[in-house]
Structure formats: structure tokens, C-alpha cells
Short mmCIF file of C-alpha atoms and ligand atoms in Angstrom, two decimals:
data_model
loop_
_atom_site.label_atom_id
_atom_site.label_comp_id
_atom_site.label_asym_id
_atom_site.label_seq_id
_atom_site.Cartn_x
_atom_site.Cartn_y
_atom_site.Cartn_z
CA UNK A 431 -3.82 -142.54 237.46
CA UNK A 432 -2.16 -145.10 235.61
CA UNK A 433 -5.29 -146.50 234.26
CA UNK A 434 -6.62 -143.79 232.88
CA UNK A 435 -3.02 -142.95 231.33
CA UNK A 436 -3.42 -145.93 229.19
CA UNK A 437 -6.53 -145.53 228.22
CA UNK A 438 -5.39 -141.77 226.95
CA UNK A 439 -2.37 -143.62 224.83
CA UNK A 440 -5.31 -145.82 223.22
CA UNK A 441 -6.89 -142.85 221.99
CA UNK A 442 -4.37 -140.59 221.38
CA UNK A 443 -2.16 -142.69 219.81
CA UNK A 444 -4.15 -143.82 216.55
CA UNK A 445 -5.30 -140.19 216.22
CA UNK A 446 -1.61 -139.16 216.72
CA UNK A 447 0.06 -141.08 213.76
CA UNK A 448 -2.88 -140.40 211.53
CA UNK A 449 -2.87 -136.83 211.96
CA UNK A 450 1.18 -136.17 212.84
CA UNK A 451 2.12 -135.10 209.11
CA UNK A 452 -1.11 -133.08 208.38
CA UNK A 453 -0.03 -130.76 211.76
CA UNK A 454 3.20 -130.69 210.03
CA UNK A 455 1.98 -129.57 206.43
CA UNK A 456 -0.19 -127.16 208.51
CA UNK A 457 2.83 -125.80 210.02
CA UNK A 458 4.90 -125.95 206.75
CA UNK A 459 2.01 -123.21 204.87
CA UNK A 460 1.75 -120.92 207.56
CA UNK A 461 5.23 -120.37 207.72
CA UNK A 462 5.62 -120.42 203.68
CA UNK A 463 2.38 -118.04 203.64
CA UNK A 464 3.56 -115.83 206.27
CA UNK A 465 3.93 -112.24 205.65
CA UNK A 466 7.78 -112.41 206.48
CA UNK A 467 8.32 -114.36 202.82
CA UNK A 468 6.42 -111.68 200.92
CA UNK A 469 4.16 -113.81 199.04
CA UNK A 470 7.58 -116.16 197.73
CA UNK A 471 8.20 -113.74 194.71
CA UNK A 472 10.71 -111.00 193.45
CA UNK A 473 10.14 -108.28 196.17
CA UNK A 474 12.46 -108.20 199.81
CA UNK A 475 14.00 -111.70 198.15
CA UNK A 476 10.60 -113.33 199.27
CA UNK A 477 11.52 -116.59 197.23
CA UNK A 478 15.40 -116.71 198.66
CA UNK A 479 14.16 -116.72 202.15
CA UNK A 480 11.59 -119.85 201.21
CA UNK A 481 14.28 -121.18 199.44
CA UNK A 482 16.55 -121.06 202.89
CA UNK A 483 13.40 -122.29 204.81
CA UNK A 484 13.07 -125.00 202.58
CA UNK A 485 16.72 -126.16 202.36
CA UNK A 486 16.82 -126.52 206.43
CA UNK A 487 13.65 -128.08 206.73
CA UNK A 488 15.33 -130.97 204.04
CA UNK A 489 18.29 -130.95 205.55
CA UNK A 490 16.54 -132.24 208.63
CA UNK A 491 15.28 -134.99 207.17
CA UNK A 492 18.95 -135.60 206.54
CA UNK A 493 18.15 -135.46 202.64
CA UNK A 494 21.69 -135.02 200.82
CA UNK A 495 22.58 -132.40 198.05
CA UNK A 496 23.78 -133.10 194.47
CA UNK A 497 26.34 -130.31 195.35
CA UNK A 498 28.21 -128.67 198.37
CA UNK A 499 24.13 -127.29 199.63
CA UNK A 500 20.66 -127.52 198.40
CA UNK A 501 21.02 -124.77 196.02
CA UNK A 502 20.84 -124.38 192.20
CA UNK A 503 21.32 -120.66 191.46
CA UNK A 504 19.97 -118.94 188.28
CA UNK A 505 18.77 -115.79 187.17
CA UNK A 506 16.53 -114.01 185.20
CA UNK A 507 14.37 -110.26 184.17
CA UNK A 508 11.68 -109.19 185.87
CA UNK A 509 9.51 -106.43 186.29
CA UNK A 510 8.17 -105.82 190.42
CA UNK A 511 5.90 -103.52 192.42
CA UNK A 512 7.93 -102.93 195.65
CA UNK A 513 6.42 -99.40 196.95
CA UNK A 514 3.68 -97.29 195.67
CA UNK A 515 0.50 -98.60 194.72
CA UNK A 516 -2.06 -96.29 193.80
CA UNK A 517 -5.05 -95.94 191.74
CA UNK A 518 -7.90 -93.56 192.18
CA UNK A 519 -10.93 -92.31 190.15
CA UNK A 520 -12.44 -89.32 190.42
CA UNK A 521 -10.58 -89.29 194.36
CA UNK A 522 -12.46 -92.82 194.87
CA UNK A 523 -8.74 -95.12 196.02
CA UNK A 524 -9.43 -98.12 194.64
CA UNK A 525 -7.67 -101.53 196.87
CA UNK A 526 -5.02 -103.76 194.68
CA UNK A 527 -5.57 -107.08 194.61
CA UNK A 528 -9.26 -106.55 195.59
CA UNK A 529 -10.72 -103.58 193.16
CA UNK A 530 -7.47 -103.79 190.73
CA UNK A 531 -4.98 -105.97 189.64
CA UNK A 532 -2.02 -104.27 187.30
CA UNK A 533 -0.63 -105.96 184.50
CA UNK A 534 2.65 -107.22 186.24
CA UNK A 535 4.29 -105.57 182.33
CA UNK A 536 3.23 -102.25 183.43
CA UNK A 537 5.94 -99.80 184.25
CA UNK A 538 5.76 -97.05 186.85
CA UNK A 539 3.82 -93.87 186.98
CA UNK A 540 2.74 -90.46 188.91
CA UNK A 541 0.13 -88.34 188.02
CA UNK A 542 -3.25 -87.13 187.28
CA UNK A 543 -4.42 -88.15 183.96
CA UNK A 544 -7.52 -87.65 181.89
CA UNK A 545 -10.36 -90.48 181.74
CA UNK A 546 -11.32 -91.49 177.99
CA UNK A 547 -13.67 -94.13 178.04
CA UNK A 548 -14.17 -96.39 175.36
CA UNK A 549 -17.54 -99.13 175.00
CA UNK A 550 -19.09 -100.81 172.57
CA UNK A 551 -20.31 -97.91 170.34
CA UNK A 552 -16.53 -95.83 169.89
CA UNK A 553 -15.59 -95.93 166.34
CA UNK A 554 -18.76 -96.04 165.09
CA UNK A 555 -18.36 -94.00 162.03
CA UNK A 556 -14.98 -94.30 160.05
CA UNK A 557 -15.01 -90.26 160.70
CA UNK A 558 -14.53 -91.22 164.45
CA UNK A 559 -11.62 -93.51 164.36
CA UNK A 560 -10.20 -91.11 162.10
CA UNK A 561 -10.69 -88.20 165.03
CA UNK A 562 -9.41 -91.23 167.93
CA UNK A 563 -5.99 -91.49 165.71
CA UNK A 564 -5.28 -88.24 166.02
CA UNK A 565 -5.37 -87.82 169.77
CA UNK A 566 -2.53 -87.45 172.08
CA UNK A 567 -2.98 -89.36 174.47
CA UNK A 568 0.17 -89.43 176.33
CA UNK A 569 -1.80 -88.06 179.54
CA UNK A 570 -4.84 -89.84 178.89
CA UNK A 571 -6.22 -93.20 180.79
CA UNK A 572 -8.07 -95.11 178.98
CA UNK A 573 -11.23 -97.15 180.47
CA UNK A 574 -12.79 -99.89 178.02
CA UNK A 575 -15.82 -101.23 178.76
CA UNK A 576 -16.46 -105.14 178.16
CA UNK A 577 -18.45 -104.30 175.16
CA UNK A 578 -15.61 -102.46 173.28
CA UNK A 579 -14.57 -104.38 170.67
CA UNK A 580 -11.42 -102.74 168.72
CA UNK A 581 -8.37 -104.33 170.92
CA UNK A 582 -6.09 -104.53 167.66
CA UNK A 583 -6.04 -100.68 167.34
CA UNK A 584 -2.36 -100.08 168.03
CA UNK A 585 -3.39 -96.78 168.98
CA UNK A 586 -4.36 -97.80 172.29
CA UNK A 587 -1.41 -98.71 173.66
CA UNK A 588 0.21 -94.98 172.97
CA UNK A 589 -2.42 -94.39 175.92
CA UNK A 590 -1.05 -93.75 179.54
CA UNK A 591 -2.34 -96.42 180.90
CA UNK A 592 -5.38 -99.06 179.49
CA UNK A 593 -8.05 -99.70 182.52
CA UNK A 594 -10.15 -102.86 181.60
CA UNK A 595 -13.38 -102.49 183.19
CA UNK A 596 -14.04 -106.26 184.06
CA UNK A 597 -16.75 -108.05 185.28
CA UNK A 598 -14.74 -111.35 185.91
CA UNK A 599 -12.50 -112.43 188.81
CA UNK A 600 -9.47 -110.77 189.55
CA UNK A 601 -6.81 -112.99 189.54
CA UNK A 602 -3.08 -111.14 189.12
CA UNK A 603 -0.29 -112.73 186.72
CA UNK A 604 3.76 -112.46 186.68
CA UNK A 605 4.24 -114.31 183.87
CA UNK A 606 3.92 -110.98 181.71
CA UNK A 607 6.97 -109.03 184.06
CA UNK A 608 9.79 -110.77 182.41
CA UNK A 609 9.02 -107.82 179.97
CA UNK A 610 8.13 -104.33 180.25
CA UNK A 611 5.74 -102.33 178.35
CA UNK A 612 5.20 -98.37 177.38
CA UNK A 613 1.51 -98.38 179.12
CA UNK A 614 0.23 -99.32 182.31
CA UNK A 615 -2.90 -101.78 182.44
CA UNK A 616 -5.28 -102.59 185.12
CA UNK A 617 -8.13 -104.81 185.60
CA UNK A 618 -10.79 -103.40 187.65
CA UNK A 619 -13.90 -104.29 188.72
CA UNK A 620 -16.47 -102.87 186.29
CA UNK A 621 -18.78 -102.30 189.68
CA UNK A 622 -15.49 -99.70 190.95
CA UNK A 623 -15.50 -97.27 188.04
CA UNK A 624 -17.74 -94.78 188.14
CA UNK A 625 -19.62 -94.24 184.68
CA UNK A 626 -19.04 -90.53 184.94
CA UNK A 627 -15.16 -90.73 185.79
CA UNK A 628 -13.26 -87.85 183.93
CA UNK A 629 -10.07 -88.09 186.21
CA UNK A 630 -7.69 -91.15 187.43
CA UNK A 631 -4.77 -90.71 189.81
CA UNK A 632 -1.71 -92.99 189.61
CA UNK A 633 1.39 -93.42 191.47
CA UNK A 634 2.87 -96.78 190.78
CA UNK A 635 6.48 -97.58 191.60
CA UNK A 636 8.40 -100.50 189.09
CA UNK A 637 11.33 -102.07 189.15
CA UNK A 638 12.91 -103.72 186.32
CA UNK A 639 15.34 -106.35 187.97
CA UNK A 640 17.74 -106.97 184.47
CA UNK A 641 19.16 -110.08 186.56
CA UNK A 642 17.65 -111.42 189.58
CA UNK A 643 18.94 -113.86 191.03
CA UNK A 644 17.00 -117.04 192.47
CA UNK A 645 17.45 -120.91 192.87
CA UNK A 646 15.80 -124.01 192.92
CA UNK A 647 16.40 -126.10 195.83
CA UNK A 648 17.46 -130.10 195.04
CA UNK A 649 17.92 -132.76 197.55
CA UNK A 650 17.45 -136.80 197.56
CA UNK A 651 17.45 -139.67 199.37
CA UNK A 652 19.19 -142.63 198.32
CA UNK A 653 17.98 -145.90 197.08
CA UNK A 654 18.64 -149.19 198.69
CA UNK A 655 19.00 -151.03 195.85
CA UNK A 656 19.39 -148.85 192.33
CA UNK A 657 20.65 -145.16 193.59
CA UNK A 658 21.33 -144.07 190.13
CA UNK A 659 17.62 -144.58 189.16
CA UNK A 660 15.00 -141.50 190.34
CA UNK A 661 11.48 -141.12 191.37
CA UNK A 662 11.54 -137.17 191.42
CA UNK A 663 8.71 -135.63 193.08
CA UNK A 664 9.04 -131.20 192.52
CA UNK A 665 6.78 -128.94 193.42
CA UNK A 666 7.02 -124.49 192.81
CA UNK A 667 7.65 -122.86 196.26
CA UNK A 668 7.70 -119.35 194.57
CA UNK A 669 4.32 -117.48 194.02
CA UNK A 670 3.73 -114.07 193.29
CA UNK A 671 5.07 -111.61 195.74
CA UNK A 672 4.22 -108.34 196.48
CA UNK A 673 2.29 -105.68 194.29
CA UNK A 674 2.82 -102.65 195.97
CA UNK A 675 4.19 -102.03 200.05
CA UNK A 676 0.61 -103.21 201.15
CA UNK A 677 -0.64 -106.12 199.86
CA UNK A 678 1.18 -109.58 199.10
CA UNK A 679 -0.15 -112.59 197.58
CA UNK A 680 0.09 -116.02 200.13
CA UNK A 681 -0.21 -118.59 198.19
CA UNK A 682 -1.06 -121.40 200.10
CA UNK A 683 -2.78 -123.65 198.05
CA UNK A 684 -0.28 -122.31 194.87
CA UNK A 685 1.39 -123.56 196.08
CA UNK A 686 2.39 -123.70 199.56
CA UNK A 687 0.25 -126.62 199.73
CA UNK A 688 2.63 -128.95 197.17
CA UNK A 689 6.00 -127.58 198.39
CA UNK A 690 4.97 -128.91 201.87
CA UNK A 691 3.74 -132.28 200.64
CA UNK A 692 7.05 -132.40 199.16
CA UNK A 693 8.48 -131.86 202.58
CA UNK A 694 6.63 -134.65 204.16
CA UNK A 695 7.57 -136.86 201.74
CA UNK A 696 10.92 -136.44 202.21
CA UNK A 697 10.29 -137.20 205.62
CA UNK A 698 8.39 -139.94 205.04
CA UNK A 699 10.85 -141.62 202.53
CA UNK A 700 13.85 -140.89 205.35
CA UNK A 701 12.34 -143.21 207.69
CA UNK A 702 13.67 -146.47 207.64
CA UNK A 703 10.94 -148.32 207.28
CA UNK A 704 9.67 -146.59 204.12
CA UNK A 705 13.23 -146.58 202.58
CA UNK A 706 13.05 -147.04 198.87
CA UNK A 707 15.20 -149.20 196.36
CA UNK A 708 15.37 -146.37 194.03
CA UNK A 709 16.53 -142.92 194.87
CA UNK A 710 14.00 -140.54 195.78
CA UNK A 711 14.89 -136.70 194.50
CA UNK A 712 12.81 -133.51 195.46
CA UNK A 713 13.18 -130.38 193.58
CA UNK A 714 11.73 -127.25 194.39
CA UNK A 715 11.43 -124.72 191.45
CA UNK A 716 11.49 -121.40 191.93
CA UNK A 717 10.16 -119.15 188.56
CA UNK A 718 6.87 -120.91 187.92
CA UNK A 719 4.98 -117.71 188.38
CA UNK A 720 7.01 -116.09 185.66
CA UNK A 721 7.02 -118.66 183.39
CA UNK A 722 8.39 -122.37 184.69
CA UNK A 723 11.70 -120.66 184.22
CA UNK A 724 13.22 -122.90 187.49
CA UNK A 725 11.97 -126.07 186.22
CA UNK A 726 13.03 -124.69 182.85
CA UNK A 727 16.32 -124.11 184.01
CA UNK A 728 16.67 -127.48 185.95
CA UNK A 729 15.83 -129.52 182.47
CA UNK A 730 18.44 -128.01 180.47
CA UNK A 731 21.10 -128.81 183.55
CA UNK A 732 19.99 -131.56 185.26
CA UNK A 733 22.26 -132.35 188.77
CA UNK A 734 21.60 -136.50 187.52
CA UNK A 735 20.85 -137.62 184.07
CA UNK A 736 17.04 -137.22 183.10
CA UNK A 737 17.26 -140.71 181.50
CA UNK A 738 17.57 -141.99 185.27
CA UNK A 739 14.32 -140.92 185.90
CA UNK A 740 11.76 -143.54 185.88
CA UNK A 741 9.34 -141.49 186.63
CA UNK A 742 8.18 -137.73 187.90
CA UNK A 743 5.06 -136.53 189.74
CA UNK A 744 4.61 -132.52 189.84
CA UNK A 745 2.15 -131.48 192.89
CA UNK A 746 0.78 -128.11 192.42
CA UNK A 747 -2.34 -126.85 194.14
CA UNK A 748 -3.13 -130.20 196.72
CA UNK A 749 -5.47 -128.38 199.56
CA UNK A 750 -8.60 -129.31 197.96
CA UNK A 751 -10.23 -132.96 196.63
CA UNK A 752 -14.10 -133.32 197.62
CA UNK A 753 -14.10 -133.86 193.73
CA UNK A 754 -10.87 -135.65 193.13
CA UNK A 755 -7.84 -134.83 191.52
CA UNK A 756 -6.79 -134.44 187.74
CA UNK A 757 -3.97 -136.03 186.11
CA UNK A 758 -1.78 -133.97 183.43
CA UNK A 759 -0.70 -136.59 181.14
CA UNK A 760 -3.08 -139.12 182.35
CA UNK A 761 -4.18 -139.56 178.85
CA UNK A 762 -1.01 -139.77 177.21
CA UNK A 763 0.56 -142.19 179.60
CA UNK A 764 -2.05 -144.87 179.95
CA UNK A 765 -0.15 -147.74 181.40
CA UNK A 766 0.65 -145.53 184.42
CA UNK A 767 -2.41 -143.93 184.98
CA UNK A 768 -4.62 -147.24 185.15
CA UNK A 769 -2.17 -148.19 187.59
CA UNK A 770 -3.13 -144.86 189.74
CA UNK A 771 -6.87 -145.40 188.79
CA UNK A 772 -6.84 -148.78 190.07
CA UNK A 773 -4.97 -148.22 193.23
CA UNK A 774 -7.28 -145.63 194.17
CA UNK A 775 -10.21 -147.81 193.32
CA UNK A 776 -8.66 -150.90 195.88
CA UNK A 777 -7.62 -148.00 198.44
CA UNK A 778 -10.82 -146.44 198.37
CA UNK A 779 -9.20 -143.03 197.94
CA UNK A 780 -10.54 -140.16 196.26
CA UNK A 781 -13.44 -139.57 194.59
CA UNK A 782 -12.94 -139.82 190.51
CA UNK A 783 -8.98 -139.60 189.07
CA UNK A 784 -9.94 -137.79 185.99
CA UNK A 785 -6.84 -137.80 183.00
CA UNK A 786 -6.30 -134.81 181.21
CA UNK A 787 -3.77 -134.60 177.66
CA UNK A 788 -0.46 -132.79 178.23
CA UNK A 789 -0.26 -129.50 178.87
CA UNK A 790 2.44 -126.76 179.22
CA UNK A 791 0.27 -125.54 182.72
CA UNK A 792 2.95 -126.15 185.22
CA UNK A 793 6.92 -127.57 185.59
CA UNK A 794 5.99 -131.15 184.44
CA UNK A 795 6.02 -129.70 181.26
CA UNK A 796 9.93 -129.06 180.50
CA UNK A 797 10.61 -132.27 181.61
CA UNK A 798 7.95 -134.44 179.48
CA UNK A 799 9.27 -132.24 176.63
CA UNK A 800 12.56 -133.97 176.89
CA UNK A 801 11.34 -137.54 177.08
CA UNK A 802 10.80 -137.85 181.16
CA UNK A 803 8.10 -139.77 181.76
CA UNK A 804 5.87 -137.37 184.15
CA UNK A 805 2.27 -136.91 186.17
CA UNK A 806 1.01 -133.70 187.04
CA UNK A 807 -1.56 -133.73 190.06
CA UNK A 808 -3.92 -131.56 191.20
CA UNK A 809 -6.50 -131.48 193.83
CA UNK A 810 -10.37 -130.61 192.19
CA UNK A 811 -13.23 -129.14 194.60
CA UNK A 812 -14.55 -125.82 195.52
CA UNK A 813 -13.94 -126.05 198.52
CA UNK A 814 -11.32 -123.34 198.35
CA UNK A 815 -12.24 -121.06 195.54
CA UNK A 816 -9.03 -118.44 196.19
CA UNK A 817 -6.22 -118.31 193.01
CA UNK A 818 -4.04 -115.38 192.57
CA UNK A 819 -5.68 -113.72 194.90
CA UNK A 820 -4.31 -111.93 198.21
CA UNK A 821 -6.89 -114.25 200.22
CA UNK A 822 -5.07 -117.66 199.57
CA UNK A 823 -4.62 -117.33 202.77
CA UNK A 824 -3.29 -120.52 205.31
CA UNK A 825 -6.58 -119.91 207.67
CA UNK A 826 -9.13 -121.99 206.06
CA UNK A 827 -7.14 -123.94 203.40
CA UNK A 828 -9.29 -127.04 203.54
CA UNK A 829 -6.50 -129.64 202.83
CA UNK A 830 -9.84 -131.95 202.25
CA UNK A 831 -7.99 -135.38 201.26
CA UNK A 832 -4.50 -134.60 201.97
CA UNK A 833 -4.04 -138.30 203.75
CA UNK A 834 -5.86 -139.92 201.05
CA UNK A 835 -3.54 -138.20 198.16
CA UNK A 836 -0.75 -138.83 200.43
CA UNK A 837 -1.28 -142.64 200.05
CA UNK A 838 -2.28 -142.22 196.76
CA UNK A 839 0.94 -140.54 195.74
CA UNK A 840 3.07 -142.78 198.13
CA UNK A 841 1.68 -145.73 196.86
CA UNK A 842 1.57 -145.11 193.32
CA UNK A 843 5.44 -145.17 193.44
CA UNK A 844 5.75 -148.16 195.34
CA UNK A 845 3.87 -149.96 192.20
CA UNK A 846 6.52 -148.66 189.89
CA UNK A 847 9.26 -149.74 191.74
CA UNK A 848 7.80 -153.36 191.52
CA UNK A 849 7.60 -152.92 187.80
ZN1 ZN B 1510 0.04 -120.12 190.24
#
């Protein structure tokens, strides 16, 4: 009995320690992509209850707060879906998220409307656009066809609603509900709409939320040696919520799959043994979806001084990397990035760490604005093809080189603290 014990421990305990903070992350995503969070966005408070998730799984790690909790409150306008979400033509329902996506400016609607459909040939003649302007067509849908060509005419937009027969990949967007507009829009799957469609139902149910109210969640751990001076690792735990009763978007590798790296870094950096000299901070931004309004927020009033920070690593979208990952601002700040390159090359890492020029893409951005110098990461690979979709789903997420980005990352600011 005893014998064989130990020789279990041999095995089990190298897999154990190797594998201990994937099962973790694992955990982390399912719980974050779980249909009790609502997809993280403006519907049922889906991003407050990640935020509360998120604040006790920190406070576990036994991560402090800038203030009395985790919490940095802030508000702002947007447009949801939280009930009715219907769209039929000719009696054919179509399925949101999979046939459909609605422009997340659209505002609310019941009815049966008239189809009008517009391709490549409409307005032909100046006789034509002359009969189009005339039109009423406050009870007409519109469906344009790839091949139509005349987006400027303001006309349009007195339409219903706009249906944009598409032959591309649905993938839905918030960014646009901050806003609301006097016309629905849909994308739909050119393969969905009937050519002959003269009718399209609707029954779409809006809510314009003036001042909702959110938070990004802040902890740190203190340095050993410099505690005013930050490495900041943040990461967006929103994503896009519900559109409609029925279907909510997951998120898991946007970005379920950062905000719990985030978390096991915070675990990692509480352990004694992996203490740093400089402070370690962790923010988690709400409001990416619609706009990096969290990180946005944060950089205009920072809980520390963004002079302390010496330097800040975004991680948004981490569950792939048979290809590598790409570096925001790899090409801008050189220095640092040939210190990542050749890590990863002594390491034996990751495939290829590819630099990319700045871009406003994800919450980096505020902060390089204002001087901080700042990486954003993100996992490349097809692997896991899902974005904005209701199937970026936990099952499945590859998480192909989490350990190896994990090091990477880990690593990376254990060289700048030698600096
Ligand atoms: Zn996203």
C-alpha cells in the first residue's frame, strides 16, 4: 500500500503543480461564462455580478484595495435588448445571434412592415431615385443586397428598419448603444432572406439606460522593496450581454480568458515566494464592449499616480497561441519588446512574438495616450475561431499555450524589475 502511494505522489505531483492554475483558469471561465452573469453586459446587471465574483475571488488572494473595497463605480448611456427578440420574413423566424445580429443603436419595434429590397441595379435612372425620395417609408423594411451601392442616401435611414443582407460573419457590436438611432438595422445572413420576401415581422424590446451604473474592480499587492512603483496587469471582464430573453453572448475567450489570467496572477504574485519588489496592481475594466469607457474612466482618475507605473500589460483574448501572440505597441516600444522576444526565444515559448504599431483596439490604449508605457497581448491561432458570437462558449476554449504565456508574461516582468 505504501509503496504504491509513493509512487502515485511521483506522478501526480509534477502533473499537479504544472496543471493546478490551468484547472483554476478553467474554473474561473465557466463561472464568468455561465448563463447566471448574462454574457457580463448591461442586461440583469450581468457585469455587477462579475464584478462581485471578481472582487471575492481577489480578495482571497488577500490582494488589498486602493479604497474601503475593490470597487471603482462609474456610469454611463446605453442602449439594451432585455425581452423581445423577433424577426421574421415572410413567417420564416429567423435565430439572433445565429441568422441576425441587430445593430446594438437600434431602438424597439412591433409590427408587420412591408419588404423593399434594394441591390445593385435601384437607382438606375435619375427618374428612379427621384420616385425612391418620395416614398414613405415609415412602415417599410428595407433589405439591401451586398451589391447595392447608394449607402449615403439619407433617405434610407427614414426607413423602419435597414436589413443588410450579408454574406460575412456575424459578429454583434455594443459599441454603437451608447447612442440610439430612429431605424432599426440588422445583419442577416444573405442565405436567410428569401429573394421573394414582401413581408418582415418585428417585435424588438430596447432600453435606453440614460445612467447605468458599473465599476471597475482595482486591487494590488505590495512590493517588497518600491510599493509606490506599479507593474499593472488589467484585463475587460465585461462582454456583451444579452440581445433579447434568449440568447446571451459568453465570452470566454473575450474575454473571460484574460480576466482569469489576471486572477491567477494575483495568486501567483501573493505567494511568498514569487513576491515582487515593486507593487503589483490588477484592474479589471468594465465598458470595453461599449467603448473602453472603464479603462477610460480609470485613466482620467487613477487610484495611484500613472507616473508610478513602470510598466502595463493588457491581456485580452489569451485561449488560443498555436501561432503565437501579437504585441500592441511592440513596434513602438522596442527596448521592451526585444526583451519579450528574447525571453521567449531562451524559454522556448511560443511560436513567433509578432509587434504590431499602437492601436486604439482595446484598454491599453487610454493609458499609452497619457504617457504609460504599455503592451497589449493577444493569443494568435485558429484554433478557436468564435468572436462576438453566442458560441464563445467555455466547452472547447482551447487555452493552447496558456502555461507558456503564463511564463512569458510572468517573466517578462521579472526582467523589468532588474532594469
Ligand atoms: Zn470584444
Amino acid at each position: 500500500m505504501r509503496k504504491q502511494f509513493f509512487a502515485l505522489l511521483v506522478i501526480i505531483i509534477p502533473f499537479f503543480c504544472n496543471s493546478q492554475n490551468v484547472n483554476y483558469v478553467h474554473k474561473v471561465i465557466d463561472t464568468l461564462t455561465s448563463p447566471s452573469f448574462y454574457g457580463r453586459g448591461y442586461v440583469n446587471k450581468g457585469d455587477s455580478l462579475a464584478a462581485n465574483y471578481i472582487a471575492q475571488q481577489i480578495s482571497q488572494t488577500g490582494a488589498r484595495s486602493f479604497n474601503n473595497n475593490f470597487f471603482q463605480s462609474y456610469s454611463f448611456g446605453i442602449n439594451t435588448y432585455p425581452g423581445e427578440m423577433y424577426l421574421a420574413t415572410d413567417k420564416v423566424e429567423l435565430i439572433p445571434g445565429k441568422d441576425y445580429i441587430i445593430s446594438s443603436s437600434s431602438p424597439g419595434a412591433k409590427g408587420s412592415y412591408k419588404a423593399l429590397w434594394l441591390n445593385g441595379s435601384t437607382f438606375l435612372t435619375q427618374t428612379e431615385i427621384q420616385k425612391f425620395e418620395k416614398k414613405n417609408l415609415s412602415n417599410t423594411v428595407l433589405i439591401i443586397d451586398t451589391s447595392f451601392k447608394d449607402m449615403e442616401n439619407n433617405k434610407l435611414y427614414t426607413a423602419k428598419a435597414i436589413i443588410h443582407a450579408t454574406t460575412h460573419n456575424l459578429a454583434w457590436d455594443v459599441s454603437e448603444g451608447t447612442k440610439t438611432n430612429s431605424f432599426l438595422y440588422f445583419d442577416v445572413s444573405r442565405e436567410k432572406i428569401p429573394e421573394a420576401c414582401k413581408k418582415v415581422k418585428l417585435d424588438v424590446e430596447s432600453i435606453y439606460k440614460t445612467d447605468y451604473q458599473t465599476q471597475n474592480v482595482v486591487a494590488y499587492i505590495p512590493g517588497k522593496l518600491y510599493p509606490d512603483s506599479f507593474f499593472v496587469f488589467v484585463a475587460h471582464y465585461d462582454h456583451l450581454g444579452q440581445m433579447g430573453r434568449e440568447t446571451y453572448f459568453p465570452g470566454a475567450h473575450d474575454n473571460a480568458s484574460g480576466t482569469a489570467m489576471l486572477l491567477d496572477l494575483a495568486q501567483y504574485y501573493s505567494k511568498p515566494e514569487n513576491a515582487s519588489d515593486y507593487s503589483i496592481a490588477f484592474i479589471f475594466f468594465s465598458g470595453e464592449e461599449a467603448g473602453l469607457l472603464g479603462s477610460k474612466y480609470y485613466s482620467e482618475h487613477p487610484l495611484f499616480p500613472l507616473k508610478n507605473i513602470k510598466f502595463l500589460l493588457n491581456l485580452d483574448m489569451e485561449s488560443t497561441g498555436s501561432e503565437g501572440i501579437k504585441v500592441v505597441n511592440g513596434s513602438v516600444l522596442k527596448d521592451e519588446f526585444n526583451t519579450l522576444v528574447t525571453l521567449n526565444e531562451k524559454e522556448k515559448l511560443l511560436k513567433t512574438v509578432r509587434p504590431r504599431g499602437e492601436a486604439a483596439n482595446s484598454d491599453h490604449y487610454w493609458f499609452y495616450k497619457k504617457g504609460v508605457k504599455s503592451f497589449y497581448i493577444y493569443t494568435l491561432g485558429n484554433e478557436w475561431k468564435e468572436y462576438h458570437t453566442p458560441t464563445d462558449v467555455s466547452k472547447g476554449l482551447p487555452m493552447t499555450k496558456y502555461d507558456e504565456l503564463f511564463k512569458l508574461v510572468t517573466g517578462f516582468i521579472g526582467q523589468l524589475s532588474r532594469k
